[in-house]
Amino acid sequence: MNRVGIVGVTGFMGAELARLIIPHPHFELTMACAGSSAGQKLADLRPGFGALGDLLVAESDPAKLAENCDLVFLALPHGKSAEIAAALLQLGVKVIDLGSDFRVKDRTVSEALYKRPAPSQELLDQAEYCLPEITGAPSKDTKLIAAPGCFATALTFLLSGWPDEQATVFGVTGSSGSGIEPSAGVHHSLRTTNFTAYKPLQHQHIGEVSQTLSNLGKDIEIDFVPHSAPMVRGIHLTAVCNRPVEELETNYAPLKRHPLVTIQRGVIPMGAVIGTCRVLIGLAPNPDNTKTTVCVAIDNLLKGGSGQALQIANLLYDLPETAGLPLIGQWP
Ligand SMILES: NC(=O)c1ccc[n+]([C@@H]2O[C@H](COP(=O)([O-])OP(=O)(O)OC[C@H]3O[C@@H](n4cnc5c(N)ncnc54)[C@H](OP(=O)(O)O)[C@@H]3O)[C@@H](O)[C@H]2O)c1
């Protein structure tokens, strides 16, 4: 068994990761850490973990993590990963970061996007950005992996088969994308009666998407307008391309060999991916097949976050890519 730790286990990402890792056939959760909730029983904080009994949330101490773990997942608020990642790397522990600290390689671009100091260039250079179906599996000797953002994951799938130099993409996300900290945007009373665009044409994930596309030799001007919808999980993207459906089916065909990706003709029900680590891509032509609507759906907490981080870990340890990942959606 490979020994793994989670830092940020009480958050949306960390708790979802713990839910996947505890029954995983090849990983053992040896440390579950957080910040202000350290010292309490995980089951007292998150009743869903009741069956685990007395598992205590530990302090996020790099030395203890290094004693007990070969790999640590960081599921921390933005800007909090760099310091602990540096300490863990020094102690010889591999790190997969679910946050944004290491995603953008250019410090100037990173600081402009995130409005905070970026990690050192040395750390950024060490980090490998991994979206398995697009960038390939991580190198076996990599020590630090940056897992993609949730919108970035869906956008990169959509744009990987996009044939034009410009794309206008309409996106929808649920409230869990913002984490557990309450704010007006995720307040139940305000969210369930509302639907609104936010960060139009300026979402920070465009930085990592452009970087990935550029590495693939693609230069696409991305006009992305995300919307917050009255739902908890899920991301759905829509874009219209002035090409017949067969051309797009050819473009997206290389993704078909990946076990988590399904491509189908027509629109797609986002509910089919909720609770799974799958990616659903729909290609719907207009009546005279001169234009195609391209849709992509993922569960932001799974393929958009924790599930993808575990997929990366499976690949890093040469395990079956989908080990421990949920593949069948909840219904209803
Ligand atoms: N939510 C998504 O859909 C999604 C998708 C992809 C990536 N991400 C990224 O994943 C990361 C985690 O997101 P989230 O939604 O899970 O956030 P979250 O719900 O706010 O959880 C944050 C976690 O970090 C812990 N924490 C905060 N400060 C800490 C510190 N100084 N030391 C140790 N632990 C600390 C918290 O523990 P305490 O409660 O004990 O303080 C909590 O467990 C973020 O960077 C986010 O951008 C999120």
Tab-separated table of C-alpha atoms and ligand atoms in Angstrom:
chain	number	residue	atom	x	y	z
A	1	MET	CA	0.000	0.000	0.000
A	2	ASN	CA	1.189	3.511	-0.758
A	3	ARG	CA	0.835	5.801	2.267
A	4	VAL	CA	-0.923	9.086	1.552
A	5	GLY	CA	-1.904	12.170	3.506
A	6	ILE	CA	-4.491	14.861	2.829
A	7	VAL	CA	-4.010	18.438	4.012
A	8	GLY	CA	-7.344	20.276	4.044
A	9	VAL	CA	-9.396	17.135	4.769
A	10	THR	CA	-12.342	19.096	6.196
A	11	GLY	CA	-12.876	21.122	3.000
A	12	PHE	CA	-14.958	20.142	-0.029
A	13	MET	CA	-11.963	18.848	-1.987
A	14	GLY	CA	-10.187	17.181	0.922
A	15	ALA	CA	-13.313	15.412	2.219
A	16	GLU	CA	-14.168	14.164	-1.283
A	17	LEU	CA	-10.615	12.880	-1.663
A	18	ALA	CA	-10.823	11.091	1.718
A	19	ARG	CA	-14.109	9.485	0.602
A	20	LEU	CA	-12.293	8.070	-2.446
A	21	ILE	CA	-9.004	7.125	-0.781
A	22	ILE	CA	-10.318	5.316	2.314
A	23	PRO	CA	-11.738	2.385	0.259
A	24	HIS	CA	-8.996	2.620	-2.436
A	25	PRO	CA	-7.323	-0.753	-3.103
A	26	HIS	CA	-3.747	0.631	-3.392
A	27	PHE	CA	-3.604	3.749	-1.184
A	28	GLU	CA	-3.833	3.987	2.579
A	29	LEU	CA	-4.888	7.263	4.193
A	30	THR	CA	-2.274	7.582	6.936
A	31	MET	CA	-2.785	11.264	7.839
A	32	ALA	CA	-5.782	13.577	7.539
A	33	CYS	CA	-4.839	17.180	8.354
A	34	ALA	CA	-6.459	20.605	8.383
A	35	GLY	CA	-6.072	24.033	10.004
A	36	SER	CA	-8.470	25.378	12.651
A	37	SER	CA	-10.230	22.013	13.027
A	38	ALA	CA	-7.077	20.051	13.951
A	39	GLY	CA	-7.521	17.964	17.094
A	40	GLN	CA	-11.191	17.157	16.468
A	41	LYS	CA	-12.655	13.872	15.235
A	42	LEU	CA	-13.348	13.954	11.498
A	43	ALA	CA	-16.674	12.182	12.136
A	44	ASP	CA	-17.757	14.967	14.543
A	45	LEU	CA	-17.019	17.612	11.911
A	46	ARG	CA	-18.276	15.694	8.860
A	47	PRO	CA	-21.019	13.229	9.848
A	48	GLY	CA	-20.602	11.309	6.580
A	49	PHE	CA	-17.388	9.872	8.039
A	50	GLY	CA	-19.265	8.473	11.072
A	51	ALA	CA	-18.460	4.873	10.170
A	52	LEU	CA	-14.744	5.600	10.610
A	53	GLY	CA	-15.005	6.096	14.343
A	54	ASP	CA	-12.170	8.003	15.944
A	55	LEU	CA	-10.043	9.275	13.044
A	56	LEU	CA	-8.599	12.539	14.356
A	57	VAL	CA	-7.871	15.576	12.183
A	58	ALA	CA	-4.155	16.246	12.674
A	59	GLU	CA	-2.146	19.448	12.509
A	60	SER	CA	-0.547	20.082	9.119
A	61	ASP	CA	2.999	19.426	10.314
A	62	PRO	CA	5.400	18.634	7.424
A	63	ALA	CA	7.740	16.543	9.624
A	64	LYS	CA	4.866	14.288	10.811
A	65	LEU	CA	3.505	14.055	7.292
A	66	ALA	CA	6.950	13.007	6.049
A	67	GLU	CA	7.153	10.280	8.729
A	68	ASN	CA	3.794	8.818	7.717
A	69	CYS	CA	3.266	9.517	4.019
A	70	ASP	CA	4.931	8.876	0.650
A	71	LEU	CA	2.519	11.248	-1.099
A	72	VAL	CA	0.553	14.247	0.206
A	73	PHE	CA	-2.438	15.892	-1.454
A	74	LEU	CA	-2.778	19.585	-0.666
A	75	ALA	CA	-6.412	20.792	-0.741
A	76	LEU	CA	-5.825	24.239	0.738
A	77	PRO	CA	-7.174	27.713	-0.008
A	78	HIS	CA	-5.397	29.539	-2.830
A	79	GLY	CA	-1.956	30.815	-1.912
A	80	LYS	CA	-1.533	28.447	1.066
A	81	SER	CA	0.199	25.532	-0.700
A	82	ALA	CA	3.636	26.890	-1.594
A	83	GLU	CA	5.142	26.951	1.912
A	84	ILE	CA	4.062	23.462	2.991
A	85	ALA	CA	4.826	22.023	-0.460
A	86	ALA	CA	8.407	23.343	-0.235
A	87	ALA	CA	8.845	21.791	3.222
A	88	LEU	CA	7.420	18.423	2.096
A	89	LEU	CA	9.609	18.320	-1.022
A	90	GLN	CA	12.698	18.982	1.133
A	91	LEU	CA	11.705	15.996	3.274
A	92	GLY	CA	11.395	13.760	0.198
A	93	VAL	CA	7.576	13.565	0.053
A	94	LYS	CA	5.743	13.757	-3.267
A	95	VAL	CA	3.043	16.432	-3.500
A	96	ILE	CA	-0.100	16.791	-5.604
A	97	ASP	CA	-1.535	20.294	-5.184
A	98	LEU	CA	-5.225	20.822	-5.927
A	99	GLY	CA	-4.937	24.605	-5.587
A	100	SER	CA	-3.733	27.208	-8.051
A	101	ASP	CA	-0.284	28.023	-6.629
A	102	PHE	CA	1.725	25.942	-9.124
A	103	ARG	CA	-0.504	25.856	-12.190
A	104	VAL	CA	0.815	28.864	-14.111
A	105	LYS	CA	4.542	28.666	-14.893
A	106	ASP	CA	5.161	32.345	-15.633
A	107	ARG	CA	5.397	34.235	-12.316
A	108	THR	CA	4.297	37.523	-13.826
A	109	VAL	CA	1.223	35.949	-15.421
A	110	SER	CA	0.420	34.042	-12.212
A	111	GLU	CA	0.640	37.190	-10.070
A	112	ALA	CA	-1.522	39.184	-12.498
A	113	LEU	CA	-4.192	36.432	-12.542
A	114	TYR	CA	-4.279	35.666	-8.826
A	115	LYS	CA	-3.358	39.075	-7.371
A	116	ARG	CA	-0.912	37.558	-4.865
A	117	PRO	CA	2.796	36.722	-4.831
A	118	ALA	CA	3.607	33.572	-6.817
A	119	PRO	CA	5.871	30.814	-5.404
A	120	SER	CA	9.586	30.962	-6.255
A	121	GLN	CA	10.551	30.299	-9.875
A	122	GLU	CA	12.524	27.264	-8.650
A	123	LEU	CA	9.342	25.686	-7.236
A	124	LEU	CA	7.288	26.649	-10.296
A	125	ASP	CA	9.913	25.022	-12.518
A	126	GLN	CA	9.714	21.799	-10.492
A	127	ALA	CA	5.927	21.601	-10.781
A	128	GLU	CA	4.360	19.455	-13.500
A	129	TYR	CA	0.853	20.488	-14.610
A	130	CYS	CA	-1.121	17.318	-15.285
A	131	LEU	CA	-4.502	16.894	-16.981
A	132	PRO	CA	-3.957	13.222	-17.899
A	133	GLU	CA	-6.030	12.936	-21.100
A	134	ILE	CA	-4.479	16.108	-22.529
A	135	THR	CA	-0.950	16.441	-21.122
A	136	GLY	CA	-0.327	12.696	-20.677
A	137	ALA	CA	0.488	10.817	-17.469
A	138	PRO	CA	2.886	12.519	-15.028
A	139	SER	CA	6.571	11.616	-15.314
A	140	LYS	CA	7.516	8.888	-12.856
A	141	ASP	CA	10.284	10.965	-11.264
A	142	THR	CA	8.148	14.071	-10.744
A	143	LYS	CA	7.928	15.289	-7.134
A	144	LEU	CA	5.399	18.129	-7.410
A	145	ILE	CA	2.232	18.033	-9.493
A	146	ALA	CA	-0.236	20.861	-10.075
A	147	ALA	CA	-3.746	19.476	-10.643
A	148	PRO	CA	-5.929	21.637	-12.915
A	149	GLY	CA	-8.810	23.888	-11.850
A	150	CYS	CA	-12.402	22.738	-12.363
A	151	PHE	CA	-13.426	25.174	-15.123
A	152	ALA	CA	-9.930	24.790	-16.620
A	153	THR	CA	-10.446	21.025	-16.910
A	154	ALA	CA	-13.753	21.363	-18.762
A	155	LEU	CA	-12.491	24.225	-20.949
A	156	THR	CA	-9.348	22.358	-21.944
A	157	PHE	CA	-11.404	19.364	-23.065
A	158	LEU	CA	-13.680	21.638	-25.091
A	159	LEU	CA	-10.838	23.577	-26.701
A	160	SER	CA	-8.635	20.533	-27.375
A	161	GLY	CA	-10.813	19.753	-30.418
A	162	TRP	CA	-11.686	23.347	-31.310
A	163	PRO	CA	-10.680	24.166	-34.908
A	164	ASP	CA	-10.901	27.994	-34.865
A	165	GLU	CA	-8.703	30.795	-33.552
A	166	GLN	CA	-11.472	32.177	-31.331
A	167	ALA	CA	-14.035	30.513	-29.042
A	168	THR	CA	-16.919	32.046	-27.084
A	169	VAL	CA	-17.823	29.698	-24.253
A	170	PHE	CA	-20.800	29.911	-21.869
A	171	GLY	CA	-20.174	28.097	-18.575
A	172	VAL	CA	-22.337	27.128	-15.607
A	173	THR	CA	-21.142	25.988	-12.189
A	174	GLY	CA	-22.601	24.943	-8.854
A	175	SER	CA	-21.852	26.472	-5.449
A	176	SER	CA	-19.383	23.791	-4.249
A	177	GLY	CA	-16.827	25.257	-6.675
A	178	SER	CA	-16.276	28.067	-4.156
A	179	GLY	CA	-15.354	25.867	-1.178
A	180	ILE	CA	-16.889	25.709	2.285
A	181	GLU	CA	-16.301	29.323	3.419
A	182	PRO	CA	-19.677	31.102	3.335
A	183	SER	CA	-20.091	34.185	1.126
A	184	ALA	CA	-22.970	36.028	-0.549
A	185	GLY	CA	-22.347	34.091	-3.785
A	186	VAL	CA	-22.840	30.710	-2.135
A	187	HIS	CA	-25.437	31.637	0.523
A	188	HIS	CA	-28.293	29.146	0.032
A	189	SER	CA	-31.125	31.713	0.235
A	190	LEU	CA	-29.490	33.956	-2.336
A	191	ARG	CA	-28.145	31.253	-4.639
A	192	THR	CA	-31.242	29.041	-4.957
A	193	THR	CA	-33.332	31.950	-6.225
A	194	ASN	CA	-30.695	33.335	-8.562
A	195	PHE	CA	-28.690	32.823	-11.747
A	196	THR	CA	-25.959	35.237	-12.737
A	197	ALA	CA	-22.844	35.691	-14.849
A	198	TYR	CA	-19.645	36.427	-12.937
A	199	LYS	CA	-16.070	37.341	-13.873
A	200	PRO	CA	-17.177	37.748	-17.534
A	201	LEU	CA	-14.157	37.530	-19.893
A	202	GLN	CA	-11.763	37.580	-16.925
A	203	HIS	CA	-11.898	34.207	-15.166
A	204	GLN	CA	-8.483	33.296	-13.755
A	205	HIS	CA	-8.551	29.741	-15.186
A	206	ILE	CA	-8.017	31.129	-18.689
A	207	GLY	CA	-4.313	31.489	-17.747
A	208	GLU	CA	-3.701	27.768	-17.243
A	209	VAL	CA	-5.921	26.816	-20.206
A	210	SER	CA	-3.978	29.097	-22.581
A	211	GLN	CA	-0.706	27.716	-21.211
A	212	THR	CA	-1.824	24.108	-21.887
A	213	LEU	CA	-3.138	24.920	-25.362
A	214	SER	CA	0.060	26.765	-26.203
A	215	ASN	CA	2.068	23.652	-25.185
A	216	LEU	CA	-0.107	21.735	-27.685
A	217	GLY	CA	0.731	24.313	-30.375
A	218	LYS	CA	-2.759	25.858	-30.285
A	219	ASP	CA	-3.395	29.581	-29.961
A	220	ILE	CA	-7.087	30.295	-29.289
A	221	GLU	CA	-8.593	33.582	-28.146
A	222	ILE	CA	-10.972	32.463	-25.380
A	223	ASP	CA	-14.035	34.558	-24.505
A	224	PHE	CA	-15.363	32.750	-21.464
A	225	VAL	CA	-18.406	33.814	-19.447
A	226	PRO	CA	-19.042	31.662	-16.357
A	227	HIS	CA	-22.409	31.661	-14.541
A	228	SER	CA	-23.293	30.587	-11.022
A	229	ALA	CA	-26.376	28.388	-10.990
A	230	PRO	CA	-28.648	27.215	-8.168
A	231	MET	CA	-27.069	23.763	-7.830
A	232	VAL	CA	-24.309	22.288	-5.676
A	233	ARG	CA	-22.139	20.159	-8.007
A	234	GLY	CA	-21.472	20.266	-11.710
A	235	ILE	CA	-19.962	22.244	-14.562
A	236	HIS	CA	-21.565	22.536	-17.996
A	237	LEU	CA	-19.984	24.403	-20.916
A	238	THR	CA	-21.592	25.359	-24.242
A	239	ALA	CA	-19.994	26.822	-27.396
A	240	VAL	CA	-21.130	27.056	-31.018
A	241	CYS	CA	-18.699	26.204	-33.830
A	242	ASN	CA	-19.381	27.026	-37.506
A	243	ARG	CA	-18.396	23.541	-38.696
A	244	PRO	CA	-20.320	20.347	-39.505
A	245	VAL	CA	-20.573	17.764	-36.758
A	246	GLU	CA	-18.438	15.159	-38.575
A	247	GLU	CA	-15.448	17.516	-38.590
A	248	LEU	CA	-15.733	18.001	-34.837
A	249	GLU	CA	-16.215	14.269	-34.232
A	250	THR	CA	-12.899	13.751	-36.019
A	251	ASN	CA	-11.214	16.458	-33.951
A	252	TYR	CA	-12.376	15.027	-30.619
A	253	ALA	CA	-11.878	11.366	-31.636
A	254	PRO	CA	-8.389	11.060	-29.998
A	255	LEU	CA	-10.079	11.535	-26.594
A	256	LYS	CA	-12.243	8.439	-27.106
A	257	ARG	CA	-9.488	6.024	-26.069
A	258	HIS	CA	-9.482	7.460	-22.545
A	259	PRO	CA	-11.606	5.495	-20.078
A	260	LEU	CA	-13.171	8.543	-18.400
A	261	VAL	CA	-14.270	10.337	-21.586
A	262	THR	CA	-17.540	9.745	-23.449
A	263	ILE	CA	-18.351	11.581	-26.685
A	264	GLN	CA	-21.845	11.461	-28.081
A	265	ARG	CA	-23.888	13.145	-30.762
A	266	GLY	CA	-26.500	15.564	-29.391
A	267	VAL	CA	-26.796	17.516	-26.175
A	268	ILE	CA	-25.776	15.967	-22.862
A	269	PRO	CA	-27.429	15.699	-19.433
A	270	MET	CA	-25.047	17.126	-16.823
A	271	GLY	CA	-26.712	14.905	-14.200
A	272	ALA	CA	-25.112	11.873	-15.845
A	273	VAL	CA	-21.652	12.865	-14.594
A	274	ILE	CA	-22.631	14.030	-11.109
A	275	GLY	CA	-21.003	11.762	-8.535
A	276	THR	CA	-18.581	10.407	-11.169
A	277	CYS	CA	-15.118	11.235	-12.447
A	278	ARG	CA	-16.294	11.133	-16.068
A	279	VAL	CA	-16.200	13.761	-18.812
A	280	LEU	CA	-19.163	13.928	-21.170
A	281	ILE	CA	-18.787	15.718	-24.511
A	282	GLY	CA	-21.856	16.361	-26.685
A	283	LEU	CA	-21.782	17.431	-30.338
A	284	ALA	CA	-25.162	18.655	-31.640
A	285	PRO	CA	-25.484	19.828	-35.284
A	286	ASN	CA	-28.037	22.380	-36.504
A	287	PRO	CA	-30.649	21.150	-39.040
A	288	ASP	CA	-28.497	21.741	-42.153
A	289	ASN	CA	-25.293	20.651	-40.370
A	290	THR	CA	-23.404	23.886	-40.963
A	291	LYS	CA	-22.887	24.546	-37.239
A	292	THR	CA	-22.343	22.362	-34.179
A	293	THR	CA	-23.094	23.063	-30.528
A	294	VAL	CA	-20.267	21.647	-28.407
A	295	CYS	CA	-21.082	20.831	-24.763
A	296	VAL	CA	-18.837	19.501	-21.982
A	297	ALA	CA	-19.992	18.356	-18.534
A	298	ILE	CA	-18.025	17.275	-15.456
A	299	ASP	CA	-18.550	17.043	-11.691
A	300	ASN	CA	-16.364	19.887	-10.373
A	301	LEU	CA	-15.519	17.984	-7.159
A	302	LEU	CA	-14.470	14.820	-9.032
A	303	LYS	CA	-13.094	15.223	-12.583
A	304	GLY	CA	-12.764	18.938	-11.791
A	305	GLY	CA	-10.789	18.347	-8.585
A	306	SER	CA	-10.385	15.412	-6.172
A	307	GLY	CA	-11.192	12.598	-8.616
A	308	GLN	CA	-8.702	13.972	-11.123
A	309	ALA	CA	-6.033	14.329	-8.402
A	310	LEU	CA	-6.554	10.645	-7.541
A	311	GLN	CA	-6.445	9.700	-11.252
A	312	ILE	CA	-3.059	11.491	-11.423
A	313	ALA	CA	-1.840	9.587	-8.333
A	314	ASN	CA	-2.957	6.277	-9.886
A	315	LEU	CA	-0.882	7.061	-12.974
A	316	LEU	CA	2.082	8.264	-10.915
A	317	TYR	CA	2.196	4.886	-9.122
A	318	ASP	CA	1.536	2.830	-12.290
A	319	LEU	CA	-1.859	1.708	-10.990
A	320	PRO	CA	-4.962	1.253	-13.154
A	321	GLU	CA	-5.957	4.795	-14.160
A	322	THR	CA	-9.521	4.520	-12.840
A	323	ALA	CA	-8.762	2.652	-9.572
A	324	GLY	CA	-11.021	3.975	-6.823
A	325	LEU	CA	-12.840	6.426	-9.107
A	326	PRO	CA	-16.643	6.478	-9.320
A	327	LEU	CA	-17.778	5.839	-12.896
A	328	ILE	CA	-21.558	5.508	-12.607
A	329	GLY	CA	-23.667	8.609	-12.005
A	330	GLN	CA	-26.211	9.170	-9.286
A	331	TRP	CA	-29.814	8.875	-10.445
A	332	PRO	CA	-32.098	10.654	-9.887
B	1	LIG	N1	-14.254	23.283	-4.836
B	1	LIG	C1	-13.926	22.921	-6.073
B	1	LIG	O1	-14.786	22.600	-6.924
B	1	LIG	C2	-12.480	22.890	-6.473
B	1	LIG	C3	-12.128	22.253	-7.684
B	1	LIG	C4	-10.778	22.193	-8.053
B	1	LIG	C5	-9.821	22.762	-7.232
B	1	LIG	N2	-10.185	23.384	-6.078
B	1	LIG	C6	-9.126	23.963	-5.236
B	1	LIG	O2	-8.863	23.069	-4.150
B	1	LIG	C7	-8.476	23.833	-2.994
B	1	LIG	C8	-9.405	23.458	-1.839
B	1	LIG	O3	-10.724	23.847	-2.210
B	1	LIG	P1	-11.997	23.552	-1.308
B	1	LIG	O4	-13.158	23.939	-2.125
B	1	LIG	O5	-11.918	22.186	-0.739
B	1	LIG	O6	-11.748	24.604	-0.101
B	1	LIG	P2	-12.446	24.627	1.328
B	1	LIG	O7	-13.726	23.866	1.287
B	1	LIG	O8	-12.478	26.057	1.732
B	1	LIG	O9	-11.426	23.835	2.283
B	1	LIG	C9	-10.189	24.372	2.694
B	1	LIG	C10	-9.477	23.393	3.613
B	1	LIG	O10	-8.191	23.939	3.928
B	1	LIG	C11	-7.991	23.873	5.341
B	1	LIG	N3	-7.099	24.971	5.750
B	1	LIG	C12	-7.306	26.304	5.614
B	1	LIG	N4	-6.208	26.977	6.042
B	1	LIG	C13	-5.322	26.041	6.456
B	1	LIG	C14	-4.017	26.095	6.993
B	1	LIG	N5	-3.379	27.251	7.202
B	1	LIG	N6	-3.382	24.925	7.290
B	1	LIG	C15	-4.003	23.742	7.083
B	1	LIG	N7	-5.241	23.613	6.583
B	1	LIG	C16	-5.881	24.755	6.270
B	1	LIG	C17	-9.368	23.971	5.947
B	1	LIG	O11	-9.320	23.402	7.236
B	1	LIG	P3	-9.966	24.089	8.549
B	1	LIG	O12	-11.440	24.075	8.313
B	1	LIG	O13	-9.537	23.224	9.661
B	1	LIG	O14	-9.400	25.467	8.630
B	1	LIG	C18	-10.171	23.126	4.948
B	1	LIG	O15	-10.007	21.768	5.266
B	1	LIG	C19	-8.579	25.321	-3.382
B	1	LIG	O16	-7.310	25.792	-3.713
B	1	LIG	C20	-9.515	25.282	-4.583
B	1	LIG	O17	-9.318	26.340	-5.471
B	1	LIG	C21	-11.483	23.440	-5.661
